[in-house]
Amino acid sequence: MRIRTTTAVVAGVSSLALLTGCGAADMTKQASPFAGAQGAKTVTLSVQSWVGAQANVAVAQYLLEHELGYRVDTVQVDEIPAWDALSQGRVDAIMEDWGHPDQEERYVKDKRTIVPGGDLGVTGHIGWYVPTYFAKKHPDVTDWKNLDKYADRMRTAESGGKGQLMDGSPSYVTNDKALVKNLDLDYQVVFAGSEAAQITQIKQFAKAEKPFLTYWYEPQWLFKKVPMTEVKLPAYKEGCDADPEKVACAYPHTPLQKYLNADFARSGGDAAALLKKFKWTTEDQNEVSLMIAEQKLSPEAAAKKWADSHESTWKSWLS
């Protein structure tokens, strides 16, 4: 299942920045100078634009560099092109994948140029959320059947007289427009533009204690700053989202996965072994994400701080 794609920005060598951008990266022209380097202790990691995925890469990069002596490059690119790049050896690993069965069929089963890298240890879930301060006063808002009752209170200048359902980047793949239509809701999907812009808007609403309805996802550090309660959509059943135009069900819960280039998995030595063993919790990811996004630590500083206090976790990845 395609959960979401990201904006395409190429990150600098040996750095990991909280970036957003637009356009699609052409991985036939853009690649790490280290990717495929024979005999060199180098690793190239694909990194997505949302901060949780950046947290994974920050910690992996820190350990590869400081514990194993590798030089690490990061390349930020949309999710589908990242699979192409991984197959071609332009990147060595994807640390957080939300489920792409078409790509799995093509590259893992048929071409065998990509191999599973194991469970990340984190379960992802997309849903619709309202602020908990509003849900406590109006508990029935957490049932989708009652959303229209509150549509007038969710209106904004951008929602055209309807209630606003706020999404993030227009490049994310969501079912929200189909859901609004198929559930016959008096709402308009409005894109904030990026994860960062969506967070800013949510914080502004929360500061004023205004009601809002937003597409959001777990794991996400923002829940610690702005508690939100999920709206119950019609229950997810296998295949209910098979036709994007007819979707009328909730999003699934997806155990997030890692994938490695097949050649790298075979010959990547200690680096490949570490990435295969890399497995942490939602709480771990949120801890690092919060340091990067809210406390404004550099990804490397956030990774070091986490590593210093969780040695018992990552030491097992090196054995």
mmCIF file of C-alpha atoms in Angstrom:
data_model
loop_
_atom_site.group_PDB
_atom_site.id
_atom_site.type_symbol
_atom_site.label_atom_id
_atom_site.label_comp_id
_atom_site.label_asym_id
_atom_site.label_seq_id
_atom_site.Cartn_x
_atom_site.Cartn_y
_atom_site.Cartn_z
ATOM 1 C CA MET A 1 0.000 0.000 0.000
ATOM 2 C CA ARG A 2 1.305 3.407 -0.890
ATOM 3 C CA ILE A 3 1.038 5.445 2.265
ATOM 4 C CA ARG A 4 2.806 8.626 1.387
ATOM 5 C CA THR A 5 5.564 10.030 -0.784
ATOM 6 C CA THR A 6 7.842 12.896 0.045
ATOM 7 C CA THR A 7 9.176 16.025 -1.526
ATOM 8 C CA ALA A 8 12.479 15.572 -3.271
ATOM 9 C CA VAL A 9 15.550 17.372 -2.040
ATOM 10 C CA VAL A 10 19.117 16.142 -2.167
ATOM 11 C CA ALA A 11 20.860 16.440 1.178
ATOM 12 C CA GLY A 12 24.513 17.330 1.508
ATOM 13 C CA VAL A 13 27.286 14.793 1.929
ATOM 14 C CA SER A 14 27.685 13.534 5.501
ATOM 15 C CA SER A 15 24.838 15.748 6.665
ATOM 16 C CA LEU A 16 21.184 15.334 7.488
ATOM 17 C CA ALA A 17 19.009 18.430 7.458
ATOM 18 C CA LEU A 18 15.324 18.976 8.141
ATOM 19 C CA LEU A 19 14.372 19.967 4.621
ATOM 20 C CA THR A 20 11.363 20.360 2.397
ATOM 21 C CA GLY A 21 11.250 21.034 -1.310
ATOM 22 C CA CYS A 22 9.362 20.517 -4.504
ATOM 23 C CA GLY A 23 9.866 18.779 -7.785
ATOM 24 C CA ALA A 24 11.021 15.237 -8.403
ATOM 25 C CA ALA A 25 14.616 14.128 -8.086
ATOM 26 C CA ASP A 26 16.019 12.441 -11.187
ATOM 27 C CA MET A 27 18.164 9.698 -9.712
ATOM 28 C CA THR A 28 19.712 8.951 -13.098
ATOM 29 C CA LYS A 29 21.534 12.247 -12.704
ATOM 30 C CA GLN A 30 21.724 12.662 -8.943
ATOM 31 C CA ALA A 31 23.549 10.073 -6.893
ATOM 32 C CA SER A 32 25.975 9.811 -4.055
ATOM 33 C CA PRO A 33 29.639 10.013 -5.075
ATOM 34 C CA PHE A 34 30.157 7.074 -2.679
ATOM 35 C CA ALA A 35 27.422 4.746 -3.936
ATOM 36 C CA GLY A 36 28.921 1.617 -5.421
ATOM 37 C CA ALA A 37 32.490 2.632 -4.540
ATOM 38 C CA GLN A 38 34.480 -0.595 -4.635
ATOM 39 C CA GLY A 39 36.474 -1.396 -1.520
ATOM 40 C CA ALA A 40 35.724 1.882 0.200
ATOM 41 C CA LYS A 41 34.157 2.118 3.660
ATOM 42 C CA THR A 42 31.262 4.202 2.447
ATOM 43 C CA VAL A 43 27.504 3.942 2.833
ATOM 44 C CA THR A 44 24.707 5.875 1.134
ATOM 45 C CA LEU A 45 21.358 6.133 2.901
ATOM 46 C CA SER A 46 18.059 7.312 1.468
ATOM 47 C CA VAL A 47 16.312 9.773 3.766
ATOM 48 C CA GLN A 48 12.691 10.915 3.604
ATOM 49 C CA SER A 49 11.522 14.439 4.380
ATOM 50 C CA TRP A 50 9.510 13.711 7.529
ATOM 51 C CA VAL A 51 11.477 14.041 10.730
ATOM 52 C CA GLY A 52 10.836 10.528 12.043
ATOM 53 C CA ALA A 53 12.599 9.032 9.042
ATOM 54 C CA GLN A 54 15.394 11.558 9.488
ATOM 55 C CA ALA A 55 15.818 10.400 13.068
ATOM 56 C CA ASN A 56 16.420 6.818 11.893
ATOM 57 C CA VAL A 57 19.080 7.940 9.456
ATOM 58 C CA ALA A 58 20.715 10.321 11.932
ATOM 59 C CA VAL A 59 21.339 7.535 14.431
ATOM 60 C CA ALA A 60 22.402 5.015 11.782
ATOM 61 C CA GLN A 61 24.784 7.560 10.282
ATOM 62 C CA TYR A 62 26.242 8.502 13.670
ATOM 63 C CA LEU A 63 26.966 4.874 14.584
ATOM 64 C CA LEU A 64 28.343 3.990 11.156
ATOM 65 C CA GLU A 65 30.725 6.925 11.295
ATOM 66 C CA HIS A 66 31.751 6.982 14.956
ATOM 67 C CA GLU A 67 31.655 3.304 15.844
ATOM 68 C CA LEU A 68 32.534 1.602 12.563
ATOM 69 C CA GLY A 69 34.581 4.256 10.749
ATOM 70 C CA TYR A 70 32.457 4.562 7.614
ATOM 71 C CA ARG A 71 31.878 7.684 5.581
ATOM 72 C CA VAL A 72 28.153 8.187 5.121
ATOM 73 C CA ASP A 73 26.262 10.095 2.463
ATOM 74 C CA THR A 74 22.527 10.836 2.552
ATOM 75 C CA VAL A 75 20.276 11.400 -0.449
ATOM 76 C CA GLN A 76 16.737 12.741 -0.017
ATOM 77 C CA VAL A 77 14.321 11.655 -2.725
ATOM 78 C CA ASP A 78 10.671 10.702 -3.218
ATOM 79 C CA GLU A 79 9.735 7.226 -2.007
ATOM 80 C CA ILE A 80 9.098 5.605 -5.413
ATOM 81 C CA PRO A 81 12.290 6.933 -7.057
ATOM 82 C CA ALA A 82 14.145 5.814 -3.912
ATOM 83 C CA TRP A 83 13.254 2.219 -4.759
ATOM 84 C CA ASP A 84 14.638 2.713 -8.262
ATOM 85 C CA ALA A 85 17.820 4.222 -6.817
ATOM 86 C CA LEU A 86 18.150 1.373 -4.333
ATOM 87 C CA SER A 87 17.766 -1.212 -7.091
ATOM 88 C CA GLN A 88 20.449 0.526 -9.157
ATOM 89 C CA GLY A 89 22.884 0.741 -6.240
ATOM 90 C CA ARG A 90 22.721 4.515 -6.140
ATOM 91 C CA VAL A 91 21.732 4.224 -2.500
ATOM 92 C CA ASP A 92 22.479 1.305 -0.208
ATOM 93 C CA ALA A 93 19.508 1.334 2.149
ATOM 94 C CA ILE A 94 16.052 2.713 2.889
ATOM 95 C CA MET A 95 15.539 2.871 6.646
ATOM 96 C CA GLU A 96 11.782 3.506 6.776
ATOM 97 C CA ASP A 97 9.306 2.205 4.224
ATOM 98 C CA TRP A 98 5.542 2.483 4.745
ATOM 99 C CA GLY A 99 4.605 -0.262 2.295
ATOM 100 C CA HIS A 100 4.985 -0.324 -1.500
ATOM 101 C CA PRO A 101 3.741 -3.718 -2.793
ATOM 102 C CA ASP A 102 4.278 -2.880 -6.467
ATOM 103 C CA GLN A 103 7.944 -2.064 -5.851
ATOM 104 C CA GLU A 104 8.361 -5.107 -3.609
ATOM 105 C CA GLU A 105 6.964 -7.333 -6.359
ATOM 106 C CA ARG A 106 9.207 -5.808 -9.002
ATOM 107 C CA TYR A 107 12.510 -5.448 -7.174
ATOM 108 C CA VAL A 108 12.392 -7.971 -4.315
ATOM 109 C CA LYS A 109 10.536 -10.890 -5.904
ATOM 110 C CA ASP A 110 11.192 -10.491 -9.636
ATOM 111 C CA LYS A 111 14.509 -8.686 -10.164
ATOM 112 C CA ARG A 112 15.949 -9.589 -6.752
ATOM 113 C CA THR A 113 17.989 -6.396 -6.735
ATOM 114 C CA ILE A 114 16.579 -5.392 -3.341
ATOM 115 C CA VAL A 115 16.281 -7.493 -0.192
ATOM 116 C CA PRO A 116 14.282 -6.918 2.998
ATOM 117 C CA GLY A 117 16.385 -5.349 5.730
ATOM 118 C CA GLY A 118 14.119 -6.287 8.609
ATOM 119 C CA ASP A 119 11.544 -4.669 10.824
ATOM 120 C CA LEU A 120 12.350 -1.132 12.005
ATOM 121 C CA GLY A 121 10.476 -1.828 15.239
ATOM 122 C CA VAL A 122 8.036 1.032 14.683
ATOM 123 C CA THR A 123 4.422 0.763 13.530
ATOM 124 C CA GLY A 124 3.143 3.579 11.341
ATOM 125 C CA HIS A 125 -0.441 4.773 11.188
ATOM 126 C CA ILE A 126 -2.154 7.609 9.361
ATOM 127 C CA GLY A 127 -5.471 8.972 10.514
ATOM 128 C CA TRP A 128 -7.666 12.001 11.091
ATOM 129 C CA TYR A 129 -7.159 13.814 14.364
ATOM 130 C CA VAL A 130 -8.763 16.567 16.396
ATOM 131 C CA PRO A 131 -7.121 18.333 19.335
ATOM 132 C CA THR A 132 -7.760 16.520 22.594
ATOM 133 C CA TYR A 133 -8.921 19.734 24.275
ATOM 134 C CA PHE A 134 -11.800 19.849 21.767
ATOM 135 C CA ALA A 135 -12.532 16.115 21.949
ATOM 136 C CA LYS A 136 -12.915 16.328 25.726
ATOM 137 C CA LYS A 137 -15.603 18.995 25.364
ATOM 138 C CA HIS A 138 -17.266 17.307 22.370
ATOM 139 C CA PRO A 139 -16.547 13.563 22.620
ATOM 140 C CA ASP A 140 -18.877 12.663 19.755
ATOM 141 C CA VAL A 141 -16.543 14.438 17.305
ATOM 142 C CA THR A 142 -14.311 11.368 17.419
ATOM 143 C CA ASP A 143 -16.868 9.421 15.343
ATOM 144 C CA TRP A 144 -16.718 10.357 11.660
ATOM 145 C CA LYS A 145 -20.515 10.241 11.459
ATOM 146 C CA ASN A 146 -20.643 13.358 13.639
ATOM 147 C CA LEU A 147 -18.016 15.414 11.830
ATOM 148 C CA ASP A 148 -20.534 17.423 9.805
ATOM 149 C CA LYS A 149 -22.055 18.628 13.074
ATOM 150 C CA TYR A 150 -18.809 20.524 13.656
ATOM 151 C CA ALA A 151 -17.974 21.501 10.069
ATOM 152 C CA ASP A 152 -18.847 25.158 10.611
ATOM 153 C CA ARG A 153 -16.409 25.321 13.512
ATOM 154 C CA MET A 154 -13.644 23.828 11.364
ATOM 155 C CA ARG A 155 -13.998 26.382 8.566
ATOM 156 C CA THR A 156 -11.060 28.505 7.463
ATOM 157 C CA ALA A 157 -10.504 31.116 4.788
ATOM 158 C CA GLU A 158 -9.053 28.365 2.582
ATOM 159 C CA SER A 159 -11.807 25.774 2.935
ATOM 160 C CA GLY A 160 -14.447 27.493 0.804
ATOM 161 C CA GLY A 161 -17.302 27.562 3.294
ATOM 162 C CA LYS A 162 -16.821 23.934 4.274
ATOM 163 C CA GLY A 163 -14.964 22.474 7.217
ATOM 164 C CA GLN A 164 -11.209 22.216 6.698
ATOM 165 C CA LEU A 165 -9.424 18.879 6.680
ATOM 166 C CA MET A 166 -5.777 19.879 6.802
ATOM 167 C CA ASP A 167 -3.218 17.741 4.973
ATOM 168 C CA GLY A 168 0.526 18.303 4.742
ATOM 169 C CA SER A 169 2.458 18.208 1.498
ATOM 170 C CA PRO A 170 0.452 17.757 -1.720
ATOM 171 C CA SER A 171 3.114 15.222 -2.735
ATOM 172 C CA TYR A 172 2.078 12.864 0.065
ATOM 173 C CA VAL A 173 -0.200 10.106 -1.169
ATOM 174 C CA THR A 174 -3.366 10.149 0.935
ATOM 175 C CA ASN A 175 -6.914 8.890 0.579
ATOM 176 C CA ASP A 176 -8.420 12.019 2.092
ATOM 177 C CA LYS A 177 -10.145 13.562 -0.931
ATOM 178 C CA ALA A 178 -11.765 10.224 -1.749
ATOM 179 C CA LEU A 179 -12.742 9.720 1.887
ATOM 180 C CA VAL A 180 -14.426 13.120 2.093
ATOM 181 C CA LYS A 181 -16.318 12.437 -1.122
ATOM 182 C CA ASN A 182 -17.267 8.825 -0.414
ATOM 183 C CA LEU A 183 -18.324 9.505 3.171
ATOM 184 C CA ASP A 184 -20.293 12.534 1.938
ATOM 185 C CA LEU A 185 -18.702 14.942 4.400
ATOM 186 C CA ASP A 186 -19.033 18.724 4.352
ATOM 187 C CA TYR A 187 -15.263 19.216 4.348
ATOM 188 C CA GLN A 188 -12.565 20.439 1.990
ATOM 189 C CA VAL A 189 -9.013 19.044 1.964
ATOM 190 C CA VAL A 190 -6.550 21.928 2.309
ATOM 191 C CA PHE A 191 -2.807 21.324 1.973
ATOM 192 C CA ALA A 192 -0.494 23.151 4.339
ATOM 193 C CA GLY A 193 2.388 22.554 1.918
ATOM 194 C CA SER A 194 4.791 20.502 4.005
ATOM 195 C CA GLU A 195 5.109 18.699 7.309
ATOM 196 C CA ALA A 196 6.799 21.757 8.817
ATOM 197 C CA ALA A 197 4.014 24.093 7.626
ATOM 198 C CA GLN A 198 1.377 21.718 8.961
ATOM 199 C CA ILE A 199 3.084 21.605 12.358
ATOM 200 C CA THR A 200 3.193 25.408 12.454
ATOM 201 C CA GLN A 201 -0.535 25.596 11.679
ATOM 202 C CA ILE A 202 -1.403 22.971 14.296
ATOM 203 C CA LYS A 203 0.595 24.855 16.921
ATOM 204 C CA GLN A 204 -1.148 28.104 16.030
ATOM 205 C CA PHE A 205 -4.575 26.497 16.364
ATOM 206 C CA ALA A 206 -3.584 24.897 19.659
ATOM 207 C CA LYS A 207 -2.231 28.128 21.115
ATOM 208 C CA ALA A 208 -5.625 29.741 20.496
ATOM 209 C CA GLU A 209 -7.445 26.522 21.528
ATOM 210 C CA LYS A 210 -9.308 26.489 18.228
ATOM 211 C CA PRO A 211 -10.872 23.286 16.895
ATOM 212 C CA PHE A 212 -9.279 21.686 13.838
ATOM 213 C CA LEU A 213 -9.373 18.446 11.875
ATOM 214 C CA THR A 214 -6.096 17.227 10.435
ATOM 215 C CA TYR A 215 -4.494 14.333 8.590
ATOM 216 C CA TRP A 216 -1.672 13.176 10.838
ATOM 217 C CA TYR A 217 0.393 10.124 11.569
ATOM 218 C CA GLU A 218 2.161 8.113 14.187
ATOM 219 C CA PRO A 219 4.910 7.962 15.243
ATOM 220 C CA GLN A 220 5.226 11.729 15.516
ATOM 221 C CA TRP A 221 6.879 13.831 18.222
ATOM 222 C CA LEU A 222 4.221 16.586 17.985
ATOM 223 C CA PHE A 223 1.755 14.515 20.016
ATOM 224 C CA LYS A 224 3.910 15.320 23.059
ATOM 225 C CA LYS A 225 3.414 19.044 22.463
ATOM 226 C CA VAL A 226 -0.143 19.065 21.102
ATOM 227 C CA PRO A 227 -2.198 16.081 22.324
ATOM 228 C CA MET A 228 -4.567 14.905 19.598
ATOM 229 C CA THR A 229 -7.317 12.291 19.506
ATOM 230 C CA GLU A 230 -8.012 10.128 16.471
ATOM 231 C CA VAL A 231 -11.377 10.266 14.722
ATOM 232 C CA LYS A 232 -12.773 6.785 14.133
ATOM 233 C CA LEU A 233 -13.286 6.202 10.412
ATOM 234 C CA PRO A 234 -15.013 3.082 9.017
ATOM 235 C CA ALA A 235 -12.873 0.116 10.041
ATOM 236 C CA TYR A 236 -9.996 -0.895 7.798
ATOM 237 C CA LYS A 237 -10.334 -4.286 6.120
ATOM 238 C CA GLU A 238 -7.823 -5.893 3.782
ATOM 239 C CA GLY A 239 -8.435 -4.577 0.254
ATOM 240 C CA CYS A 240 -10.811 -1.774 1.243
ATOM 241 C CA ASP A 241 -8.355 0.741 -0.183
ATOM 242 C CA ALA A 242 -7.527 -1.189 -3.349
ATOM 243 C CA ASP A 243 -9.374 1.297 -5.563
ATOM 244 C CA PRO A 244 -8.135 4.829 -4.730
ATOM 245 C CA GLU A 245 -11.362 6.361 -6.046
ATOM 246 C CA LYS A 246 -13.648 4.210 -3.897
ATOM 247 C CA VAL A 247 -11.826 4.290 -0.564
ATOM 248 C CA ALA A 248 -14.239 4.668 2.350
ATOM 249 C CA CYS A 249 -12.269 3.111 5.195
ATOM 250 C CA ALA A 250 -9.582 3.996 7.715
ATOM 251 C CA TYR A 251 -5.860 3.754 7.066
ATOM 252 C CA PRO A 252 -4.113 0.545 8.181
ATOM 253 C CA HIS A 253 -1.471 0.098 10.851
ATOM 254 C CA THR A 254 1.792 -0.633 9.033
ATOM 255 C CA PRO A 255 4.897 -2.206 10.608
ATOM 256 C CA LEU A 256 7.627 -0.071 9.049
ATOM 257 C CA GLN A 257 10.364 -1.905 7.154
ATOM 258 C CA LYS A 258 13.961 -1.451 6.009
ATOM 259 C CA TYR A 259 15.266 -2.446 2.581
ATOM 260 C CA LEU A 260 18.829 -2.926 1.329
ATOM 261 C CA ASN A 261 20.388 -3.100 -2.109
ATOM 262 C CA ALA A 262 21.012 -6.807 -2.713
ATOM 263 C CA ASP A 263 24.714 -6.418 -3.540
ATOM 264 C CA PHE A 264 25.240 -4.207 -0.500
ATOM 265 C CA ALA A 265 23.426 -6.706 1.709
ATOM 266 C CA ARG A 266 25.852 -9.425 0.570
ATOM 267 C CA SER A 267 29.094 -7.460 0.553
ATOM 268 C CA GLY A 268 28.450 -4.473 2.823
ATOM 269 C CA GLY A 269 30.242 -6.010 5.775
ATOM 270 C CA ASP A 270 29.754 -4.444 9.188
ATOM 271 C CA ALA A 271 27.664 -1.602 7.755
ATOM 272 C CA ALA A 272 25.096 -3.927 6.230
ATOM 273 C CA ALA A 273 25.043 -5.999 9.410
ATOM 274 C CA LEU A 274 24.336 -2.921 11.558
ATOM 275 C CA LEU A 275 21.524 -1.699 9.316
ATOM 276 C CA LYS A 276 19.891 -5.127 9.320
ATOM 277 C CA LYS A 277 20.018 -5.232 13.134
ATOM 278 C CA PHE A 278 18.897 -1.612 13.583
ATOM 279 C CA LYS A 279 15.621 -1.877 15.472
ATOM 280 C CA TRP A 280 14.234 0.581 17.972
ATOM 281 C CA THR A 281 10.942 1.709 19.455
ATOM 282 C CA THR A 282 8.449 4.422 18.637
ATOM 283 C CA GLU A 283 9.584 6.153 21.827
ATOM 284 C CA ASP A 284 13.201 6.073 20.651
ATOM 285 C CA GLN A 285 12.302 7.598 17.307
ATOM 286 C CA ASN A 286 10.133 10.280 18.865
ATOM 287 C CA GLU A 287 12.897 11.159 21.340
ATOM 288 C CA VAL A 288 15.367 11.888 18.543
ATOM 289 C CA SER A 289 12.718 13.565 16.366
ATOM 290 C CA LEU A 290 11.803 15.926 19.188
ATOM 291 C CA MET A 291 15.432 16.946 19.635
ATOM 292 C CA ILE A 292 15.787 17.689 15.915
ATOM 293 C CA ALA A 293 12.467 19.393 15.204
ATOM 294 C CA GLU A 294 11.587 21.115 18.467
ATOM 295 C CA GLN A 295 14.850 21.552 20.370
ATOM 296 C CA LYS A 296 16.676 22.437 17.145
ATOM 297 C CA LEU A 297 19.635 20.147 17.737
ATOM 298 C CA SER A 298 21.557 19.131 14.650
ATOM 299 C CA PRO A 299 20.742 15.563 13.578
ATOM 300 C CA GLU A 300 24.263 14.494 14.563
ATOM 301 C CA ALA A 301 23.973 16.104 17.998
ATOM 302 C CA ALA A 302 20.562 14.522 18.543
ATOM 303 C CA ALA A 303 21.896 11.126 17.487
ATOM 304 C CA LYS A 304 24.897 11.465 19.819
ATOM 305 C CA LYS A 305 22.680 12.439 22.741
ATOM 306 C CA TRP A 306 20.428 9.447 22.140
ATOM 307 C CA ALA A 307 23.373 7.086 21.631
ATOM 308 C CA ASP A 308 25.058 8.255 24.840
ATOM 309 C CA SER A 309 21.994 7.336 26.887
ATOM 310 C CA HIS A 310 20.941 4.159 25.040
ATOM 311 C CA GLU A 311 24.189 2.265 24.649
ATOM 312 C CA SER A 312 22.595 -1.010 25.672
ATOM 313 C CA THR A 313 20.217 -0.721 22.693
ATOM 314 C CA TRP A 314 22.667 -0.023 19.915
ATOM 315 C CA LYS A 315 25.561 -2.129 21.168
ATOM 316 C CA SER A 316 23.612 -5.205 20.097
ATOM 317 C CA TRP A 317 23.481 -3.853 16.554
ATOM 318 C CA LEU A 318 27.269 -4.019 16.354
ATOM 319 C CA SER A 319 27.675 -7.617 17.497
#
